[in-house]
Amino acid sequence: MLKNKDQKAAARNVFMSSIQGLANVLAVIVTFFATPLIYGQSIDWIQRFTASSYGMGFEGLVAFVWFTVTAAFVFFIARASASTALVMGGIALATRLI
């Protein structure tokens, strides 16, 4: 009986690590396509805000930091969304099969 519990825990760990891996891959794909779109739509406003609030000369640094922040934001939102959707989909599928 103890062996059966260990097998279930191992299967659950494999499933969850696979879900994490798939969520990471999906998040990278979404980040690759969405980051330039979001960055392109927002960088002009960010640079104007920086110049008016902090003075001229910071635009290059702000552009780099904003790109990094945008990419990180998109990646982590996409990963959380994909992970949640995959887990809920897996639970729904398992419920229908049981």
Short mmCIF file of N, CA, C and O in Angstrom, two decimals:
data_model
loop_
_atom_site.label_atom_id
_atom_site.label_comp_id
_atom_site.label_asym_id
_atom_site.label_seq_id
_atom_site.Cartn_x
_atom_site.Cartn_y
_atom_site.Cartn_z
N MET A 1 0.83 -1.19 0.00
CA MET A 1 0.00 0.00 0.00
C MET A 1 0.87 1.25 0.00
O MET A 1 0.55 2.22 -0.65
N LEU A 2 1.97 1.22 0.71
CA LEU A 2 2.87 2.35 0.74
C LEU A 2 3.48 2.59 -0.64
O LEU A 2 3.65 3.73 -1.07
N LYS A 3 3.76 1.50 -1.34
CA LYS A 3 4.32 1.63 -2.68
C LYS A 3 3.33 2.31 -3.62
O LYS A 3 3.71 3.10 -4.47
N ASN A 4 2.06 2.03 -3.47
CA ASN A 4 1.02 2.64 -4.30
C ASN A 4 0.95 4.15 -4.07
O ASN A 4 0.80 4.91 -5.02
N LYS A 5 1.09 4.59 -2.83
CA LYS A 5 1.10 6.02 -2.53
C LYS A 5 2.32 6.70 -3.15
O LYS A 5 2.24 7.81 -3.65
N ASP A 6 3.47 6.00 -3.09
CA ASP A 6 4.68 6.55 -3.70
C ASP A 6 4.53 6.66 -5.20
O ASP A 6 5.00 7.63 -5.81
N GLN A 7 3.88 5.69 -5.82
CA GLN A 7 3.67 5.73 -7.27
C GLN A 7 2.74 6.88 -7.64
O GLN A 7 2.97 7.57 -8.64
N LYS A 8 1.71 7.11 -6.86
CA LYS A 8 0.80 8.22 -7.13
C LYS A 8 1.51 9.57 -6.97
O LYS A 8 1.32 10.47 -7.77
N ALA A 9 2.33 9.68 -5.95
CA ALA A 9 3.08 10.92 -5.73
C ALA A 9 4.08 11.15 -6.86
O ALA A 9 4.24 12.28 -7.34
N ALA A 10 4.73 10.09 -7.31
CA ALA A 10 5.68 10.21 -8.41
C ALA A 10 4.97 10.60 -9.70
O ALA A 10 5.45 11.46 -10.45
N ALA A 11 3.82 10.01 -9.95
CA ALA A 11 3.05 10.36 -11.15
C ALA A 11 2.58 11.81 -11.08
O ALA A 11 2.61 12.53 -12.09
N ARG A 12 2.17 12.24 -9.91
CA ARG A 12 1.73 13.63 -9.74
C ARG A 12 2.89 14.59 -9.96
O ARG A 12 2.73 15.64 -10.59
N ASN A 13 4.08 14.24 -9.46
CA ASN A 13 5.27 15.08 -9.67
C ASN A 13 5.65 15.16 -11.14
O ASN A 13 6.02 16.23 -11.63
N VAL A 14 5.58 14.04 -11.85
CA VAL A 14 5.89 14.04 -13.28
C VAL A 14 4.87 14.90 -14.02
O VAL A 14 5.23 15.70 -14.89
N PHE A 15 3.60 14.76 -13.68
CA PHE A 15 2.56 15.55 -14.32
C PHE A 15 2.78 17.04 -14.08
O PHE A 15 2.74 17.84 -15.02
N MET A 16 3.03 17.42 -12.84
CA MET A 16 3.19 18.84 -12.52
C MET A 16 4.46 19.42 -13.14
O MET A 16 4.46 20.55 -13.60
N SER A 17 5.55 18.65 -13.18
CA SER A 17 6.75 19.16 -13.82
C SER A 17 6.55 19.28 -15.33
O SER A 17 7.08 20.22 -15.94
N SER A 18 5.78 18.39 -15.92
CA SER A 18 5.46 18.51 -17.34
C SER A 18 4.59 19.72 -17.61
O SER A 18 4.79 20.44 -18.60
N ILE A 19 3.64 19.98 -16.74
CA ILE A 19 2.78 21.16 -16.87
C ILE A 19 3.63 22.42 -16.75
O ILE A 19 3.47 23.37 -17.52
N GLN A 20 4.54 22.45 -15.80
CA GLN A 20 5.43 23.60 -15.65
C GLN A 20 6.28 23.81 -16.88
O GLN A 20 6.45 24.94 -17.36
N GLY A 21 6.84 22.75 -17.41
CA GLY A 21 7.66 22.85 -18.61
C GLY A 21 6.86 23.34 -19.81
O GLY A 21 7.31 24.23 -20.56
N LEU A 22 5.67 22.80 -20.00
CA LEU A 22 4.82 23.23 -21.10
C LEU A 22 4.39 24.69 -20.92
O LEU A 22 4.37 25.47 -21.88
N ALA A 23 4.07 25.07 -19.70
CA ALA A 23 3.70 26.47 -19.43
C ALA A 23 4.87 27.41 -19.71
O ALA A 23 4.68 28.50 -20.27
N ASN A 24 6.08 27.00 -19.39
CA ASN A 24 7.26 27.82 -19.68
C ASN A 24 7.47 27.98 -21.18
O ASN A 24 7.76 29.07 -21.67
N VAL A 25 7.32 26.89 -21.92
CA VAL A 25 7.49 26.95 -23.38
C VAL A 25 6.43 27.86 -23.99
O VAL A 25 6.73 28.71 -24.84
N LEU A 26 5.19 27.69 -23.58
CA LEU A 26 4.12 28.55 -24.09
C LEU A 26 4.35 30.00 -23.72
O LEU A 26 4.11 30.90 -24.53
N ALA A 27 4.85 30.25 -22.52
CA ALA A 27 5.12 31.62 -22.08
C ALA A 27 6.23 32.25 -22.91
O ALA A 27 6.16 33.44 -23.25
N VAL A 28 7.25 31.48 -23.26
CA VAL A 28 8.33 32.01 -24.10
C VAL A 28 7.78 32.37 -25.48
O VAL A 28 8.12 33.42 -26.04
N ILE A 29 6.93 31.52 -26.02
CA ILE A 29 6.35 31.81 -27.34
C ILE A 29 5.49 33.06 -27.29
O ILE A 29 5.61 33.94 -28.16
N VAL A 30 4.63 33.17 -26.29
CA VAL A 30 3.79 34.36 -26.15
C VAL A 30 4.64 35.60 -25.94
O VAL A 30 4.38 36.66 -26.53
N THR A 31 5.68 35.48 -25.14
CA THR A 31 6.58 36.61 -24.89
C THR A 31 7.27 37.05 -26.17
O THR A 31 7.40 38.25 -26.43
N PHE A 32 7.70 36.10 -26.98
CA PHE A 32 8.38 36.42 -28.23
C PHE A 32 7.48 37.25 -29.15
O PHE A 32 7.94 38.20 -29.79
N PHE A 33 6.20 36.90 -29.23
CA PHE A 33 5.30 37.59 -30.14
C PHE A 33 4.66 38.84 -29.53
O PHE A 33 4.42 39.81 -30.24
N ALA A 34 4.37 38.83 -28.24
CA ALA A 34 3.63 39.93 -27.63
C ALA A 34 4.50 41.08 -27.16
O ALA A 34 4.06 42.23 -27.18
N THR A 35 5.73 40.81 -26.72
CA THR A 35 6.57 41.87 -26.18
C THR A 35 6.82 43.00 -27.18
O THR A 35 6.67 44.16 -26.81
N PRO A 36 7.21 42.72 -28.43
CA PRO A 36 7.44 43.83 -29.35
C PRO A 36 6.18 44.67 -29.61
O PRO A 36 6.28 45.89 -29.77
N LEU A 37 5.03 44.02 -29.61
CA LEU A 37 3.78 44.76 -29.83
C LEU A 37 3.48 45.71 -28.67
O LEU A 37 3.17 46.89 -28.87
N ILE A 38 3.58 45.20 -27.46
CA ILE A 38 3.31 46.02 -26.28
C ILE A 38 4.37 47.10 -26.13
O ILE A 38 4.05 48.27 -25.84
N TYR A 39 5.62 46.73 -26.33
CA TYR A 39 6.72 47.69 -26.23
C TYR A 39 6.55 48.81 -27.26
O TYR A 39 6.69 49.99 -26.94
N GLY A 40 6.25 48.45 -28.49
CA GLY A 40 6.09 49.44 -29.55
C GLY A 40 4.95 50.41 -29.31
O GLY A 40 5.02 51.59 -29.66
N GLN A 41 3.88 49.92 -28.68
CA GLN A 41 2.74 50.77 -28.39
C GLN A 41 2.97 51.68 -27.19
O GLN A 41 2.30 52.71 -27.06
N SER A 42 3.89 51.33 -26.31
CA SER A 42 4.03 52.07 -25.06
C SER A 42 5.32 52.88 -24.92
O SER A 42 5.39 53.78 -24.09
N ILE A 43 6.34 52.60 -25.72
CA ILE A 43 7.65 53.22 -25.49
C ILE A 43 7.63 54.73 -25.72
O ILE A 43 8.30 55.47 -24.99
N ASP A 44 6.88 55.21 -26.70
CA ASP A 44 6.83 56.66 -26.93
C ASP A 44 6.30 57.40 -25.71
O ASP A 44 6.86 58.41 -25.28
N TRP A 45 5.22 56.89 -25.15
CA TRP A 45 4.65 57.53 -23.97
C TRP A 45 5.62 57.47 -22.79
O TRP A 45 5.79 58.45 -22.06
N ILE A 46 6.26 56.32 -22.60
CA ILE A 46 7.20 56.16 -21.49
C ILE A 46 8.37 57.12 -21.64
O ILE A 46 8.79 57.77 -20.66
N GLN A 47 8.91 57.25 -22.83
CA GLN A 47 10.04 58.16 -23.04
C GLN A 47 9.61 59.62 -22.88
O GLN A 47 10.37 60.42 -22.32
N ARG A 48 8.43 59.99 -23.35
CA ARG A 48 7.95 61.36 -23.14
C ARG A 48 7.74 61.65 -21.66
O ARG A 48 8.09 62.72 -21.16
N PHE A 49 7.18 60.70 -20.95
CA PHE A 49 6.98 60.86 -19.52
C PHE A 49 8.32 61.02 -18.80
O PHE A 49 8.47 61.88 -17.93
N THR A 50 9.30 60.21 -19.16
CA THR A 50 10.62 60.28 -18.55
C THR A 50 11.27 61.63 -18.82
O THR A 50 11.84 62.25 -17.91
N ALA A 51 11.20 62.09 -20.07
CA ALA A 51 11.83 63.36 -20.43
C ALA A 51 11.16 64.53 -19.70
O ALA A 51 11.85 65.44 -19.22
N SER A 52 9.85 64.48 -19.57
CA SER A 52 9.16 65.59 -18.90
C SER A 52 9.32 65.54 -17.38
O SER A 52 9.32 66.57 -16.72
N SER A 53 9.46 64.36 -16.82
CA SER A 53 9.55 64.23 -15.36
C SER A 53 10.98 64.24 -14.84
O SER A 53 11.24 64.73 -13.75
N TYR A 54 11.92 63.67 -15.59
CA TYR A 54 13.28 63.50 -15.10
C TYR A 54 14.32 64.22 -15.94
O TYR A 54 15.50 64.17 -15.62
N GLY A 55 13.91 64.84 -17.01
CA GLY A 55 14.84 65.57 -17.86
C GLY A 55 15.31 64.72 -19.04
O GLY A 55 15.09 63.52 -19.10
N MET A 56 15.96 65.39 -19.97
CA MET A 56 16.44 64.72 -21.18
C MET A 56 17.69 63.89 -20.85
O MET A 56 18.39 64.16 -19.90
N GLY A 57 17.96 62.90 -21.68
CA GLY A 57 19.18 62.12 -21.55
C GLY A 57 18.99 60.73 -20.99
O GLY A 57 19.92 59.93 -21.02
N PHE A 58 17.83 60.43 -20.45
CA PHE A 58 17.59 59.11 -19.88
C PHE A 58 16.83 58.18 -20.82
O PHE A 58 16.51 57.05 -20.47
N GLU A 59 16.52 58.66 -22.03
CA GLU A 59 15.65 57.92 -22.92
C GLU A 59 16.22 56.55 -23.31
O GLU A 59 15.48 55.56 -23.38
N GLY A 60 17.50 56.46 -23.58
CA GLY A 60 18.11 55.18 -23.96
C GLY A 60 18.07 54.16 -22.84
O GLY A 60 17.71 52.99 -23.05
N LEU A 61 18.40 54.60 -21.64
CA LEU A 61 18.36 53.71 -20.48
C LEU A 61 16.93 53.27 -20.19
O LEU A 61 16.68 52.10 -19.94
N VAL A 62 16.01 54.22 -20.26
CA VAL A 62 14.61 53.91 -20.00
C VAL A 62 14.06 52.94 -21.05
O VAL A 62 13.29 52.04 -20.73
N ALA A 63 14.47 53.12 -22.31
CA ALA A 63 14.02 52.20 -23.36
C ALA A 63 14.47 50.77 -23.07
O ALA A 63 13.68 49.82 -23.20
N PHE A 64 15.72 50.60 -22.65
CA PHE A 64 16.22 49.27 -22.33
C PHE A 64 15.49 48.68 -21.12
O PHE A 64 15.06 47.52 -21.14
N VAL A 65 15.36 49.47 -20.06
CA VAL A 65 14.68 48.98 -18.86
C VAL A 65 13.23 48.67 -19.15
O VAL A 65 12.70 47.65 -18.70
N TRP A 66 12.56 49.52 -19.94
CA TRP A 66 11.15 49.28 -20.26
C TRP A 66 10.98 48.01 -21.08
O TRP A 66 10.04 47.25 -20.86
N PHE A 67 11.90 47.75 -22.02
CA PHE A 67 11.81 46.51 -22.79
C PHE A 67 11.95 45.30 -21.86
O PHE A 67 11.21 44.32 -21.99
N THR A 68 12.90 45.37 -20.93
CA THR A 68 13.11 44.26 -20.00
C THR A 68 11.89 44.05 -19.10
O THR A 68 11.46 42.91 -18.88
N VAL A 69 11.34 45.14 -18.59
CA VAL A 69 10.16 45.05 -17.73
C VAL A 69 8.96 44.50 -18.51
O VAL A 69 8.23 43.64 -18.01
N THR A 70 8.78 44.97 -19.73
CA THR A 70 7.67 44.50 -20.56
C THR A 70 7.81 43.01 -20.85
O THR A 70 6.84 42.26 -20.73
N ALA A 71 9.00 42.58 -21.21
CA ALA A 71 9.22 41.16 -21.49
C ALA A 71 8.97 40.30 -20.24
O ALA A 71 8.32 39.25 -20.33
N ALA A 72 9.46 40.74 -19.10
CA ALA A 72 9.24 39.99 -17.86
C ALA A 72 7.76 39.94 -17.50
O ALA A 72 7.24 38.89 -17.11
N PHE A 73 7.09 41.07 -17.63
CA PHE A 73 5.66 41.13 -17.32
C PHE A 73 4.87 40.17 -18.22
O PHE A 73 4.04 39.39 -17.74
N VAL A 74 5.13 40.22 -19.51
CA VAL A 74 4.42 39.35 -20.45
C VAL A 74 4.74 37.88 -20.14
O VAL A 74 3.84 37.04 -20.13
N PHE A 75 6.00 37.57 -19.89
CA PHE A 75 6.38 36.19 -19.62
C PHE A 75 5.67 35.64 -18.38
O PHE A 75 5.08 34.56 -18.43
N PHE A 76 5.70 36.38 -17.28
CA PHE A 76 5.13 35.85 -16.05
C PHE A 76 3.60 35.80 -16.09
O PHE A 76 3.01 34.86 -15.55
N ILE A 77 2.97 36.75 -16.74
CA ILE A 77 1.52 36.67 -16.91
C ILE A 77 1.15 35.49 -17.80
O ILE A 77 0.21 34.74 -17.51
N ALA A 78 1.90 35.31 -18.89
CA ALA A 78 1.62 34.19 -19.79
C ALA A 78 1.86 32.85 -19.10
O ALA A 78 1.09 31.90 -19.28
N ARG A 79 2.93 32.77 -18.31
CA ARG A 79 3.22 31.51 -17.62
C ARG A 79 2.15 31.18 -16.59
O ARG A 79 1.70 30.04 -16.48
N ALA A 80 1.73 32.18 -15.83
CA ALA A 80 0.69 31.95 -14.84
C ALA A 80 -0.62 31.54 -15.51
O ALA A 80 -1.30 30.61 -15.05
N SER A 81 -0.95 32.21 -16.59
CA SER A 81 -2.19 31.89 -17.31
C SER A 81 -2.13 30.50 -17.92
O SER A 81 -3.08 29.72 -17.81
N ALA A 82 -1.03 30.18 -18.58
CA ALA A 82 -0.89 28.87 -19.22
C ALA A 82 -0.88 27.76 -18.17
O ALA A 82 -1.54 26.72 -18.36
N SER A 83 -0.18 27.96 -17.09
CA SER A 83 -0.11 26.95 -16.04
C SER A 83 -1.49 26.69 -15.44
O SER A 83 -1.90 25.54 -15.28
N THR A 84 -2.21 27.77 -15.16
CA THR A 84 -3.55 27.62 -14.59
C THR A 84 -4.47 26.92 -15.58
O THR A 84 -5.22 26.01 -15.21
N ALA A 85 -4.43 27.34 -16.84
CA ALA A 85 -5.30 26.74 -17.85
C ALA A 85 -4.98 25.26 -18.05
O ALA A 85 -5.89 24.42 -18.18
N LEU A 86 -3.70 24.92 -18.07
CA LEU A 86 -3.32 23.52 -18.26
C LEU A 86 -3.71 22.65 -17.08
O LEU A 86 -4.19 21.53 -17.25
N VAL A 87 -3.53 23.16 -15.87
CA VAL A 87 -3.92 22.38 -14.69
C VAL A 87 -5.43 22.20 -14.65
O VAL A 87 -5.93 21.10 -14.42
N MET A 88 -6.17 23.27 -14.90
CA MET A 88 -7.63 23.17 -14.90
C MET A 88 -8.12 22.25 -16.02
O MET A 88 -9.05 21.48 -15.85
N GLY A 89 -7.47 22.33 -17.19
CA GLY A 89 -7.83 21.44 -18.29
C GLY A 89 -7.53 19.99 -17.96
O GLY A 89 -8.30 19.10 -18.29
N GLY A 90 -6.38 19.76 -17.32
CA GLY A 90 -6.05 18.41 -16.91
C GLY A 90 -7.01 17.85 -15.88
O GLY A 90 -7.40 16.68 -15.94
N ILE A 91 -7.41 18.69 -14.94
CA ILE A 91 -8.37 18.26 -13.92
C ILE A 91 -9.72 17.97 -14.57
O ILE A 91 -10.37 16.98 -14.25
N ALA A 92 -10.14 18.83 -15.49
CA ALA A 92 -11.43 18.61 -16.17
C ALA A 92 -11.39 17.32 -16.99
O ALA A 92 -12.35 16.55 -17.00
N LEU A 93 -10.28 17.08 -17.67
CA LEU A 93 -10.14 15.85 -18.45
C LEU A 93 -10.12 14.63 -17.55
O LEU A 93 -10.79 13.62 -17.84
N ALA A 94 -9.39 14.70 -16.46
CA ALA A 94 -9.33 13.58 -15.52
C ALA A 94 -10.70 13.31 -14.90
O ALA A 94 -11.08 12.15 -14.70
N THR A 95 -11.44 14.37 -14.62
CA THR A 95 -12.78 14.20 -14.04
C THR A 95 -13.72 13.51 -15.02
O THR A 95 -14.52 12.66 -14.62
N ARG A 96 -13.61 13.83 -16.28
CA ARG A 96 -14.48 13.20 -17.28
C ARG A 96 -14.09 11.74 -17.50
O ARG A 96 -14.95 10.92 -17.83
N LEU A 97 -12.83 11.43 -17.38
CA LEU A 97 -12.38 10.07 -17.63
C LEU A 97 -12.64 9.14 -16.45
O LEU A 97 -12.71 7.91 -16.61
N ILE A 98 -12.75 9.72 -15.27
CA ILE A 98 -12.94 8.88 -14.06
C ILE A 98 -14.37 8.53 -13.84
O ILE A 98 -15.32 8.82 -14.20
#
